Amino acid sequence: MISNKMKDLVNSSSLIRAMFEEGKRLKSIYGPDHVFDFSLGNPNVEPPEEIVSAIHEILREESPSMVHGYMNNSGYEDVREKIAAYTSDTYGTKVGKEHIVMTCGAAGGLNIVFKTLLNPDDEVIVFSPFFSEYRNYANNYNAKLVIVPSDKTSFQPDLKALEKSITEKTKAVLINSPNNPTGVIYSHDTLEKLSNIIKAKEQEYGLSISLISDEPYREIVYDGKEVPYLLKYHTNAVIVYSYSKSLSLPGERIGYLVIHPQFDNVDEVMAALNVANRILGFVNAPSLFQRVIGKTLGVKVDLSIYEKNRNVLFEHLTQLGFEALKPEGAFYLFMKSPIADDKQFCTDAKAFNLLLVPGSAFGCPGYVRLAYCISHDHIINSLPAFEKLWQTYQNN
Amino acid sequence: MISNKMKDLVNSSSLIRAMFEEGKRLKSIYGPDHVFDFSLGNPNVEPPEEIVSAIHEILREESPSMVHGYMNNSGYEDVREKIAAYTSDTYGTKVGKEHIVMTCGAAGGLNIVFKTLLNPDDEVIVFSPFFSEYRNYANNYNAKLVIVPSDKTSFQPDLKALEKSITEKTKAVLINSPNNPTGVIYSHDTLEKLSNIIKAKEQEYGLSISLISDEPYREIVYDGKEVPYLLKYHTNAVIVYSYSKSLSLPGERIGYLVIHPQFDNVDEVMAALNVANRILGFVNAPSLFQRVIGKTLGVKVDLSIYEKNRNVLFEHLTQLGFEALKPEGAFYLFMKSPIADDKQFCTDAKAFNLLLVPGSAFGCPGYVRLAYCISHDHIINSLPAFEKLWQTYQNN
């Protein structure tokens, strides 16, 4: 009954489902407090109080037909104006409301960007490790994902490898910073070189190549680190943003994209993004939460909880002997598997009720991802299990 | 810069944009009270009070991490359970929560159904006149729309023509009742015959053909009319529903789909619908409004306003001499153009500040659509303009 493409997708998603079911099974045997589930990137920090206040204020003061009604496919003008002013002020690249589309989260944003840009068989370059949904998003438009490695010591993209991978078929390069799963922020140096390589290749091939940055973790950074702002480096650039993590609102599907005002054929691209938002069935980003965002710009969740988790987990694991880079942002720790087979390592970890995701799921075998967006107590309680897990490899 | 497919779409959408701009221009010259805009299907009746109460209750009583958090891609279990119980009770076909996916409105619902079912070059049959977005939704999956006419006296589908149009390539038949743009409800007789034809053709070709019903107007019906419930007639059936019209919440993007429990390969289809919801970038229907729906089942907008509009407009126009069927549901009147060229008729109407949509936009030239979801005063004030418009054709 279902399409051929969906058959493959259902099969591969049943593997993830099986992992999830296995977690449920363990929790039902040992109790949820005794199973340490590091597998899900679901924010555990509560949304800021300002969200509820904003909803109350909107329901009290604004007309219901406006709050819940249709608007332009790219979103309410006043909300886009506020976001344009906020990003222009905060990051120093001036954009207007006409460069912004309100989207159903970053997943919706990436889909309308891909729908707008990609012809069948076009290539989209990503750097491994990468969020596995990118493959499905490209596949939605019959485009091909081309995977370029990152440098294994810094997890910054391997730019030499990038240079060799750009072809006449390359339509876009997709980056993700702060990165899921590595927690790395792409540096000033990386963005500058990345931009130069793309510009040189655009010239060489006489093409437009878009640089797309998926930034749901932009606000989730530690130690006063800053995330360099892509629009300062590159004009054929789009930033896809989501409030899922910065405001702990993943279920509400609210985000936006901002395109550089000097993007090639910017007006046509914006018109196409609007049409794509409509015909893919989003129509518009959910209206009440657009209005909430208009009232809560600059607000973010309490990061100290994630930071405390990161510090304890990183220190403990590296003291044991595990190898990992200290995450600069997001809420993931990407750790080297002590054995080459990362899937086997995840199976071994399960014996200690530790649920981890193999790096293979991110196109980077030999590593595992730990999502530390869980309660701090739970992290503390998991530490002895990691100790026992480490010991099993020392005894061999 | 943009893809070839999007180029065509941007061009055609700029025609609609031009129409919209022309309306804005007229309103700026004559004042908004003197331009009668019957072009937009945007509900003007306020959402019921229960919506605001439900939001307050949820914010007061439920955990914010749950209300705004991730859940299963098909939506909250408790909400789907309530909808399953409500539809089973109301319409008499028993379904469970496992047959329901919460969707980003009907547009989102139709897209995940098409993504799930359609291989490239598959055919989807629709009956003209039809909502023009169907063409774009099919095109998203490289499928082909096959247009079968309706009977011009009843605007029920021409079932003889349907029989001849089903081929080995037919994957789905898409209906829309109450219908946009005709306001017709597909009758018991229509659904019964439609179902029999499809079943016979499934046998003949050894195929599964889905019957999909797009029902955002299910609740918007007049004179105590009922909309026959598709799942009673057909097992390879999906109903795509939206609260955009029944609760005047079009901006919130909230709806659901329900699939017949005996649909071919129902488990695989449901798994695929979930995956499609995720990878197309919807991820899940907006979470707060899922919870609102769970608390407001059976609530609907005040229909008396639409009914009053319908009565006045229909009586006045038919008394003048225009030909139309009295709408049974939705908030559209589909009227025969007094001249063969419906686009010319719309241009003529504009001279009297009447904004109508040509039937050609719905694959049915020679007619025009009037959306009467505007204020009653506005309708009353428009009547002299229709009189003058009618007169111009009598003097010739």
PDB file of N, CA, C and O in Angstrom, chain B residues 32-83:
ATOM      1  N   PRO B  32     -12.025  50.434   2.837  1.00  0.00           N
ATOM      2  CA  PRO B  32     -12.322  48.999   2.964  1.00  0.00           C
ATOM      3  C   PRO B  32     -13.823  48.692   3.045  1.00  0.00           C
ATOM      4  O   PRO B  32     -14.250  47.612   2.634  1.00  0.00           O
ATOM      5  N   ASP B  33     -14.621  49.644   3.538  1.00  0.00           N
ATOM      6  CA  ASP B  33     -16.059  49.386   3.650  1.00  0.00           C
ATOM      7  C   ASP B  33     -16.760  49.391   2.299  1.00  0.00           C
ATOM      8  O   ASP B  33     -17.901  48.947   2.180  1.00  0.00           O
ATOM      9  N   HIS B  34     -16.089  49.911   1.287  1.00  0.00           N
ATOM     10  CA  HIS B  34     -16.730  50.036  -0.014  1.00  0.00           C
ATOM     11  C   HIS B  34     -16.166  49.065  -1.053  1.00  0.00           C
ATOM     12  O   HIS B  34     -16.492  49.158  -2.233  1.00  0.00           O
ATOM     13  N   VAL B  35     -15.300  48.170  -0.582  1.00  0.00           N
ATOM     14  CA  VAL B  35     -14.810  47.110  -1.467  1.00  0.00           C
ATOM     15  C   VAL B  35     -15.289  45.787  -0.871  1.00  0.00           C
ATOM     16  O   VAL B  35     -15.104  45.536   0.322  1.00  0.00           O
ATOM     17  N   PHE B  36     -15.964  44.973  -1.693  1.00  0.00           N
ATOM     18  CA  PHE B  36     -16.619  43.767  -1.178  1.00  0.00           C
ATOM     19  C   PHE B  36     -15.798  42.552  -1.584  1.00  0.00           C
ATOM     20  O   PHE B  36     -15.876  42.066  -2.708  1.00  0.00           O
ATOM     21  N   ASP B  37     -14.994  42.115  -0.616  1.00  0.00           N
ATOM     22  CA  ASP B  37     -14.006  41.090  -0.920  1.00  0.00           C
ATOM     23  C   ASP B  37     -14.564  39.709  -0.593  1.00  0.00           C
ATOM     24  O   ASP B  37     -14.566  39.273   0.556  1.00  0.00           O
ATOM     25  N   PHE B  38     -15.031  39.025  -1.649  1.00  0.00           N
ATOM     26  CA  PHE B  38     -15.568  37.665  -1.502  1.00  0.00           C
ATOM     27  C   PHE B  38     -14.525  36.626  -1.905  1.00  0.00           C
ATOM     28  O   PHE B  38     -14.863  35.505  -2.259  1.00  0.00           O
ATOM     29  N   SER B  39     -13.242  37.026  -1.875  1.00  0.00           N
ATOM     30  CA  SER B  39     -12.227  36.134  -2.456  1.00  0.00           C
ATOM     31  C   SER B  39     -11.565  35.186  -1.461  1.00  0.00           C
ATOM     32  O   SER B  39     -10.973  34.200  -1.866  1.00  0.00           O
ATOM     33  N   LEU B  40     -11.658  35.462  -0.159  1.00  0.00           N
ATOM     34  CA  LEU B  40     -10.850  34.686   0.798  1.00  0.00           C
ATOM     35  C   LEU B  40     -11.662  33.776   1.709  1.00  0.00           C
ATOM     36  O   LEU B  40     -12.659  34.218   2.301  1.00  0.00           O
ATOM     37  N   GLY B  41     -11.227  32.537   1.860  1.00  0.00           N
ATOM     38  CA  GLY B  41     -11.915  31.576   2.732  1.00  0.00           C
ATOM     39  C   GLY B  41     -11.405  31.646   4.161  1.00  0.00           C
ATOM     40  O   GLY B  41     -11.119  30.626   4.776  1.00  0.00           O
ATOM     41  N   ASN B  42     -11.310  32.850   4.689  1.00  0.00           N
ATOM     42  CA  ASN B  42     -10.777  33.080   6.030  1.00  0.00           C
ATOM     43  C   ASN B  42     -11.935  33.296   6.995  1.00  0.00           C
ATOM     44  O   ASN B  42     -12.629  34.303   6.898  1.00  0.00           O
ATOM     45  N   PRO B  43     -12.190  32.366   7.935  1.00  0.00           N
ATOM     46  CA  PRO B  43     -13.366  32.463   8.805  1.00  0.00           C
ATOM     47  C   PRO B  43     -13.441  33.818   9.520  1.00  0.00           C
ATOM     48  O   PRO B  43     -12.445  34.259  10.089  1.00  0.00           O
ATOM     49  N   ASN B  44     -14.616  34.470   9.463  1.00  0.00           N
ATOM     50  CA  ASN B  44     -14.750  35.745  10.179  1.00  0.00           C
ATOM     51  C   ASN B  44     -15.441  35.586  11.522  1.00  0.00           C
ATOM     52  O   ASN B  44     -15.458  36.515  12.320  1.00  0.00           O
ATOM     53  N   VAL B  45     -16.031  34.414  11.791  1.00  0.00           N
ATOM     54  CA  VAL B  45     -16.691  34.199  13.080  1.00  0.00           C
ATOM     55  C   VAL B  45     -15.619  33.927  14.129  1.00  0.00           C
ATOM     56  O   VAL B  45     -14.663  33.190  13.871  1.00  0.00           O
ATOM     57  N   GLU B  46     -15.757  34.532  15.312  1.00  0.00           N
ATOM     58  CA  GLU B  46     -14.750  34.363  16.363  1.00  0.00           C
ATOM     59  C   GLU B  46     -14.681  32.917  16.873  1.00  0.00           C
ATOM     60  O   GLU B  46     -15.703  32.224  16.896  1.00  0.00           O
ATOM     61  N   PRO B  47     -13.499  32.490  17.316  1.00  0.00           N
ATOM     62  CA  PRO B  47     -13.416  31.160  17.947  1.00  0.00           C
ATOM     63  C   PRO B  47     -14.332  31.104  19.171  1.00  0.00           C
ATOM     64  O   PRO B  47     -14.533  32.125  19.835  1.00  0.00           O
ATOM     65  N   PRO B  48     -14.888  29.942  19.507  1.00  0.00           N
ATOM     66  CA  PRO B  48     -15.753  29.830  20.690  1.00  0.00           C
ATOM     67  C   PRO B  48     -14.990  30.184  21.973  1.00  0.00           C
ATOM     68  O   PRO B  48     -13.768  29.976  22.040  1.00  0.00           O
ATOM     69  N   GLU B  49     -15.707  30.672  22.980  1.00  0.00           N
ATOM     70  CA  GLU B  49     -15.076  31.050  24.257  1.00  0.00           C
ATOM     71  C   GLU B  49     -14.368  29.885  24.922  1.00  0.00           C
ATOM     72  O   GLU B  49     -13.422  30.071  25.687  1.00  0.00           O
ATOM     73  N   GLU B  50     -14.861  28.685  24.655  1.00  0.00           N
ATOM     74  CA  GLU B  50     -14.268  27.496  25.289  1.00  0.00           C
ATOM     75  C   GLU B  50     -12.775  27.364  24.978  1.00  0.00           C
ATOM     76  O   GLU B  50     -12.042  26.721  25.737  1.00  0.00           O
ATOM     77  N   ILE B  51     -12.342  27.925  23.866  1.00  0.00           N
ATOM     78  CA  ILE B  51     -10.920  27.806  23.497  1.00  0.00           C
ATOM     79  C   ILE B  51     -10.040  28.509  24.531  1.00  0.00           C
ATOM     80  O   ILE B  51      -9.083  27.933  25.053  1.00  0.00           O
ATOM     81  N   VAL B  52     -10.390  29.763  24.820  1.00  0.00           N
ATOM     82  CA  VAL B  52      -9.604  30.528  25.796  1.00  0.00           C
ATOM     83  C   VAL B  52      -9.662  29.862  27.167  1.00  0.00           C
ATOM     84  O   VAL B  52      -8.626  29.725  27.848  1.00  0.00           O
ATOM     85  N   SER B  53     -10.842  29.406  27.572  1.00  0.00           N
ATOM     86  CA  SER B  53     -10.960  28.732  28.881  1.00  0.00           C
ATOM     87  C   SER B  53     -10.070  27.498  28.922  1.00  0.00           C
ATOM     88  O   SER B  53      -9.418  27.225  29.929  1.00  0.00           O
ATOM     89  N   ALA B  54     -10.067  26.752  27.828  1.00  0.00           N
ATOM     90  CA  ALA B  54      -9.256  25.524  27.792  1.00  0.00           C
ATOM     91  C   ALA B  54      -7.776  25.870  27.918  1.00  0.00           C
ATOM     92  O   ALA B  54      -7.035  25.208  28.655  1.00  0.00           O
ATOM     93  N   ILE B  55      -7.324  26.910  27.231  1.00  0.00           N
ATOM     94  CA  ILE B  55      -5.904  27.301  27.330  1.00  0.00           C
ATOM     95  C   ILE B  55      -5.563  27.658  28.779  1.00  0.00           C
ATOM     96  O   ILE B  55      -4.568  27.184  29.331  1.00  0.00           O
ATOM     97  N   HIS B  56      -6.432  28.475  29.401  1.00  0.00           N
ATOM     98  CA  HIS B  56      -6.170  28.855  30.797  1.00  0.00           C
ATOM     99  C   HIS B  56      -6.078  27.630  31.703  1.00  0.00           C
ATOM    100  O   HIS B  56      -5.178  27.523  32.539  1.00  0.00           O
ATOM    101  N   GLU B  57      -7.006  26.718  31.516  1.00  0.00           N
ATOM    102  CA  GLU B  57      -7.043  25.516  32.349  1.00  0.00           C
ATOM    103  C   GLU B  57      -5.768  24.682  32.172  1.00  0.00           C
ATOM    104  O   GLU B  57      -5.190  24.201  33.143  1.00  0.00           O
ATOM    105  N   ILE B  58      -5.341  24.535  30.917  1.00  0.00           N
ATOM    106  CA  ILE B  58      -4.136  23.739  30.637  1.00  0.00           C
ATOM    107  C   ILE B  58      -2.908  24.384  31.275  1.00  0.00           C
ATOM    108  O   ILE B  58      -2.103  23.715  31.917  1.00  0.00           O
ATOM    109  N   LEU B  59      -2.793  25.718  31.118  1.00  0.00           N
ATOM    110  CA  LEU B  59      -1.619  26.400  31.666  1.00  0.00           C
ATOM    111  C   LEU B  59      -1.609  26.314  33.188  1.00  0.00           C
ATOM    112  O   LEU B  59      -0.552  26.258  33.816  1.00  0.00           O
ATOM    113  N   ARG B  60      -2.802  26.276  33.793  1.00  0.00           N
ATOM    114  CA  ARG B  60      -2.918  26.215  35.247  1.00  0.00           C
ATOM    115  C   ARG B  60      -2.630  24.807  35.763  1.00  0.00           C
ATOM    116  O   ARG B  60      -1.981  24.643  36.780  1.00  0.00           O
ATOM    117  N   GLU B  61      -3.112  23.813  35.045  1.00  0.00           N
ATOM    118  CA  GLU B  61      -3.156  22.473  35.637  1.00  0.00           C
ATOM    119  C   GLU B  61      -2.145  21.465  35.096  1.00  0.00           C
ATOM    120  O   GLU B  61      -1.887  20.459  35.740  1.00  0.00           O
ATOM    121  N   GLU B  62      -1.603  21.690  33.916  1.00  0.00           N
ATOM    122  CA  GLU B  62      -0.719  20.672  33.354  1.00  0.00           C
ATOM    123  C   GLU B  62       0.745  21.123  33.402  1.00  0.00           C
ATOM    124  O   GLU B  62       1.032  22.311  33.405  1.00  0.00           O
ATOM    125  N   SER B  63       1.638  20.159  33.419  1.00  0.00           N
ATOM    126  CA  SER B  63       3.064  20.478  33.500  1.00  0.00           C
ATOM    127  C   SER B  63       3.542  21.111  32.195  1.00  0.00           C
ATOM    128  O   SER B  63       3.299  20.576  31.114  1.00  0.00           O
ATOM    129  N   PRO B  64       4.248  22.258  32.298  1.00  0.00           N
ATOM    130  CA  PRO B  64       4.711  22.955  31.087  1.00  0.00           C
ATOM    131  C   PRO B  64       5.597  22.073  30.203  1.00  0.00           C
ATOM    132  O   PRO B  64       5.506  22.146  28.978  1.00  0.00           O
ATOM    133  N   SER B  65       6.418  21.229  30.817  1.00  0.00           N
ATOM    134  CA  SER B  65       7.295  20.374  30.002  1.00  0.00           C
ATOM    135  C   SER B  65       6.468  19.400  29.177  1.00  0.00           C
ATOM    136  O   SER B  65       6.855  19.019  28.078  1.00  0.00           O
ATOM    137  N   MET B  66       5.318  19.008  29.709  1.00  0.00           N
ATOM    138  CA  MET B  66       4.454  18.102  28.958  1.00  0.00           C
ATOM    139  C   MET B  66       3.677  18.886  27.900  1.00  0.00           C
ATOM    140  O   MET B  66       3.635  18.485  26.739  1.00  0.00           O
ATOM    141  N   VAL B  67       3.114  20.017  28.293  1.00  0.00           N
ATOM    142  CA  VAL B  67       2.268  20.789  27.382  1.00  0.00           C
ATOM    143  C   VAL B  67       3.038  21.278  26.151  1.00  0.00           C
ATOM    144  O   VAL B  67       2.494  21.309  25.047  1.00  0.00           O
ATOM    145  N   HIS B  68       4.298  21.669  26.342  1.00  0.00           N
ATOM    146  CA  HIS B  68       5.064  22.237  25.229  1.00  0.00           C
ATOM    147  C   HIS B  68       6.146  21.284  24.723  1.00  0.00           C
ATOM    148  O   HIS B  68       6.998  21.695  23.932  1.00  0.00           O
ATOM    149  N   GLY B  69       6.145  20.042  25.204  1.00  0.00           N
ATOM    150  CA  GLY B  69       7.246  19.121  24.913  1.00  0.00           C
ATOM    151  C   GLY B  69       6.986  18.226  23.719  1.00  0.00           C
ATOM    152  O   GLY B  69       5.926  18.271  23.093  1.00  0.00           O
ATOM    153  N   TYR B  70       7.979  17.394  23.411  1.00  0.00           N
ATOM    154  CA  TYR B  70       7.809  16.385  22.369  1.00  0.00           C
ATOM    155  C   TYR B  70       6.859  15.311  22.858  1.00  0.00           C
ATOM    156  O   TYR B  70       6.760  15.033  24.046  1.00  0.00           O
ATOM    157  N   MET B  71       6.179  14.707  21.908  1.00  0.00           N
ATOM    158  CA  MET B  71       5.423  13.492  22.220  1.00  0.00           C
ATOM    159  C   MET B  71       5.596  12.590  20.994  1.00  0.00           C
ATOM    160  O   MET B  71       6.339  12.937  20.081  1.00  0.00           O
ATOM    161  N   ASN B  72       4.916  11.464  20.961  1.00  0.00           N
ATOM    162  CA  ASN B  72       4.926  10.618  19.781  1.00  0.00           C
ATOM    163  C   ASN B  72       4.586  11.448  18.535  1.00  0.00           C
ATOM    164  O   ASN B  72       3.761  12.360  18.623  1.00  0.00           O
ATOM    165  N   ASN B  73       5.197  11.147  17.384  1.00  0.00           N
ATOM    166  CA  ASN B  73       4.915  11.940  16.168  1.00  0.00           C
ATOM    167  C   ASN B  73       3.442  11.971  15.806  1.00  0.00           C
ATOM    168  O   ASN B  73       2.980  12.907  15.162  1.00  0.00           O
ATOM    169  N   SER B  74       2.685  10.980  16.221  1.00  0.00           N
ATOM    170  CA  SER B  74       1.253  10.996  15.883  1.00  0.00           C
ATOM    171  C   SER B  74       0.422  11.788  16.879  1.00  0.00           C
ATOM    172  O   SER B  74      -0.778  11.953  16.668  1.00  0.00           O
ATOM    173  N   GLY B  75       1.054  12.303  17.941  1.00  0.00           N
ATOM    174  CA  GLY B  75       0.322  13.154  18.872  1.00  0.00           C
ATOM    175  C   GLY B  75       0.146  12.509  20.232  1.00  0.00           C
ATOM    176  O   GLY B  75       0.426  11.325  20.415  1.00  0.00           O
ATOM    177  N   TYR B  76      -0.313  13.313  21.210  1.00  0.00           N
ATOM    178  CA  TYR B  76      -0.531  12.813  22.578  1.00  0.00           C
ATOM    179  C   TYR B  76      -1.504  11.635  22.558  1.00  0.00           C
ATOM    180  O   TYR B  76      -2.562  11.711  21.918  1.00  0.00           O
ATOM    181  N   GLU B  77      -1.173  10.603  23.303  1.00  0.00           N
ATOM    182  CA  GLU B  77      -2.038   9.422  23.359  1.00  0.00           C
ATOM    183  C   GLU B  77      -3.412   9.753  23.915  1.00  0.00           C
ATOM    184  O   GLU B  77      -4.429   9.290  23.407  1.00  0.00           O
ATOM    185  N   ASP B  78      -3.458  10.553  25.002  1.00  0.00           N
ATOM    186  CA  ASP B  78      -4.765  10.822  25.629  1.00  0.00           C
ATOM    187  C   ASP B  78      -5.659  11.634  24.695  1.00  0.00           C
ATOM    188  O   ASP B  78      -6.874  11.430  24.661  1.00  0.00           O
ATOM    189  N   VAL B  79      -5.071  12.535  23.917  1.00  0.00           N
ATOM    190  CA  VAL B  79      -5.875  13.342  22.994  1.00  0.00           C
ATOM    191  C   VAL B  79      -6.409  12.459  21.858  1.00  0.00           C
ATOM    192  O   VAL B  79      -7.600  12.519  21.508  1.00  0.00           O
ATOM    193  N   ARG B  80      -5.542  11.598  21.322  1.00  0.00           N
ATOM    194  CA  ARG B  80      -6.004  10.701  20.260  1.00  0.00           C
ATOM    195  C   ARG B  80      -7.071   9.739  20.771  1.00  0.00           C
ATOM    196  O   ARG B  80      -8.025   9.423  20.070  1.00  0.00           O
ATOM    197  N   GLU B  81      -6.932   9.314  22.021  1.00  0.00           N
ATOM    198  CA  GLU B  81      -7.948   8.444  22.624  1.00  0.00           C
ATOM    199  C   GLU B  81      -9.298   9.156  22.695  1.00  0.00           C
ATOM    200  O   GLU B  81     -10.337   8.571  22.376  1.00  0.00           O
ATOM    201  N   LYS B  82      -9.265  10.422  23.111  1.00  0.00           N
ATOM    202  CA  LYS B  82     -10.522  11.185  23.211  1.00  0.00           C
ATOM    203  C   LYS B  82     -11.153  11.398  21.834  1.00  0.00           C
ATOM    204  O   LYS B  82     -12.372  11.294  21.676  1.00  0.00           O
ATOM    205  N   ILE B  83     -10.340  11.700  20.850  1.00  0.00           N
ATOM    206  CA  ILE B  83     -10.880  11.900  19.497  1.00  0.00           C
ATOM    207  C   ILE B  83     -11.444  10.581  18.965  1.00  0.00           C
ATOM    208  O   ILE B  83     -12.522  10.556  18.361  1.00  0.00           O
TER     209      ILE B  83
END
